């Protein structure tokens, strides 16, 4: 039995009730009309001729081709699609892991990265170091490996800290996995929103034969309502196992979402450019805000993605800070309890803030008024 998904449970209560959601993890969205205005003629024909039939479980060939084009070394046959990234995580853990296996995950984490494998087999958590800008100690990974370790799972740019591993450390992780015949599940849903292009990591499935690279239209593209995610992987037996798992889940994607995703991927240059600029501008605002309140917050700008995880130092503690902020001022943040782990200690005084959406600036102003009125060091 899976435990409540704390982040989603918190969102069930507040996401559509709070006036200012400034903890969202997606970039600003666009309307269907705007997307169609950016479509080329062939893609518009696809849209006009679309029927509402079932689609192929793997995803339509044209969709898999458009996705494969976003990788360096992937063929359409290396791609399987899902209903969002979330279904991809669920299917991958069930296709890969059995009760006798062992998996390694990082903490803190997007909860399903931990709780789904933990519902299947033994899982070891390795904590990112909050005192050293969320650095990963590779030796701890090496020490955690057991004869039955089947999987190492990680997510960079990381939710909630925005941490990106150095390329050297990524290569060390791949080398450890390769030596021990271990799969890597690399959640890359925040990729393409790096603060600086030079720290963008390769997509792991492009460079490691036993890797599953997860991505989705939700985050950098700002199109979560499409619910189209995918896994890229060179291991076709594993892709077949994923397909068979999907038969028990959504079976296939929504046809309209598939075509709209093809259009979005073909139009990705302008969509990504727009979102990267917004994220960069919002980050400037956050840096200015936190610099003015250093007695209440510790803030290091994230390496990438569009969420960050500052520390709150006010005397009432972060849980009460977030509760009062949403109740009195209508501004939604995610407190540290949402990111609690059953595997390791996680910091109790941080909160997630999101900076991918246009309304962040307005929400931040309201938060500043709230802080001036209610918060004390
Ligand atoms: C790291 C990570 N992986 C997967 C997902 C799931 O993405 P989706 O909501 O598009 O299914 C999220 C969503 O927040 C996430 O942060």
Tab-separated table of C-alpha atoms and ligand atoms in Angstrom, residues 5 7-8 11 25-26 83-89 109-110 112-113 155 157-159 185 187-190 214-219 223-224 227-229 307 339 352, ligand 1:
chain	number	residue	atom	x	y	z
A	5	UNK	CA	1.710	11.609	-1.590
A	7	UNK	CA	3.025	17.125	-1.826
A	8	UNK	CA	-0.114	16.256	-3.791
A	11	UNK	CA	-1.781	20.741	-3.171
A	25	UNK	CA	7.230	23.508	-10.400
A	26	UNK	CA	6.134	24.271	-13.960
A	83	UNK	CA	0.617	9.941	-19.100
A	84	UNK	CA	2.922	12.492	-17.510
A	85	UNK	CA	6.268	11.766	-15.932
A	86	UNK	CA	4.483	10.363	-12.914
A	87	UNK	CA	3.155	7.335	-14.776
A	88	UNK	CA	6.667	6.836	-16.166
A	89	UNK	CA	8.099	6.631	-12.632
A	109	UNK	CA	13.163	13.847	-3.246
A	110	UNK	CA	10.010	14.111	-5.292
A	112	UNK	CA	7.256	8.964	-5.640
A	113	UNK	CA	10.957	8.517	-6.438
A	155	UNK	CA	16.878	13.743	-10.449
A	157	UNK	CA	18.123	19.581	-11.922
A	158	UNK	CA	16.796	18.510	-8.569
A	159	UNK	CA	13.365	19.010	-7.034
A	185	UNK	CA	16.827	6.033	-13.562
A	187	UNK	CA	14.641	12.047	-13.878
A	188	UNK	CA	15.467	14.929	-16.210
A	189	UNK	CA	12.126	16.749	-16.135
A	190	UNK	CA	13.740	20.112	-15.223
A	214	UNK	CA	12.625	10.477	-17.921
A	215	UNK	CA	11.163	13.666	-19.360
A	216	UNK	CA	7.829	15.396	-19.839
A	217	UNK	CA	6.137	18.441	-21.377
A	218	UNK	CA	5.169	19.738	-17.915
A	219	UNK	CA	8.160	21.699	-16.662
A	223	UNK	CA	2.503	22.274	-20.732
A	224	UNK	CA	1.575	19.984	-17.802
A	227	UNK	CA	0.086	14.883	-19.530
A	228	UNK	CA	2.660	13.524	-21.954
A	229	UNK	CA	5.849	12.124	-20.453
A	307	UNK	CA	12.125	25.629	-7.925
A	339	UNK	CA	9.822	16.589	1.616
A	352	UNK	CA	10.019	25.225	-1.747
B	1	LIG	C1	11.218	15.460	-10.210
B	1	LIG	C2	9.847	15.233	-10.761
B	1	LIG	N1	9.601	14.111	-11.449
B	1	LIG	C3	8.377	13.840	-11.931
B	1	LIG	C4	7.344	14.726	-11.769
B	1	LIG	C5	5.981	14.390	-12.326
B	1	LIG	O1	5.711	15.167	-13.442
B	1	LIG	P1	4.246	15.213	-14.059
B	1	LIG	O2	3.419	15.987	-13.093
B	1	LIG	O3	4.373	15.929	-15.318
B	1	LIG	O4	3.763	13.831	-14.219
B	1	LIG	C6	7.546	15.906	-11.057
B	1	LIG	C7	6.447	16.860	-10.843
B	1	LIG	O5	6.532	17.800	-10.086
B	1	LIG	C8	8.835	16.168	-10.544
B	1	LIG	O6	9.111	17.284	-9.855
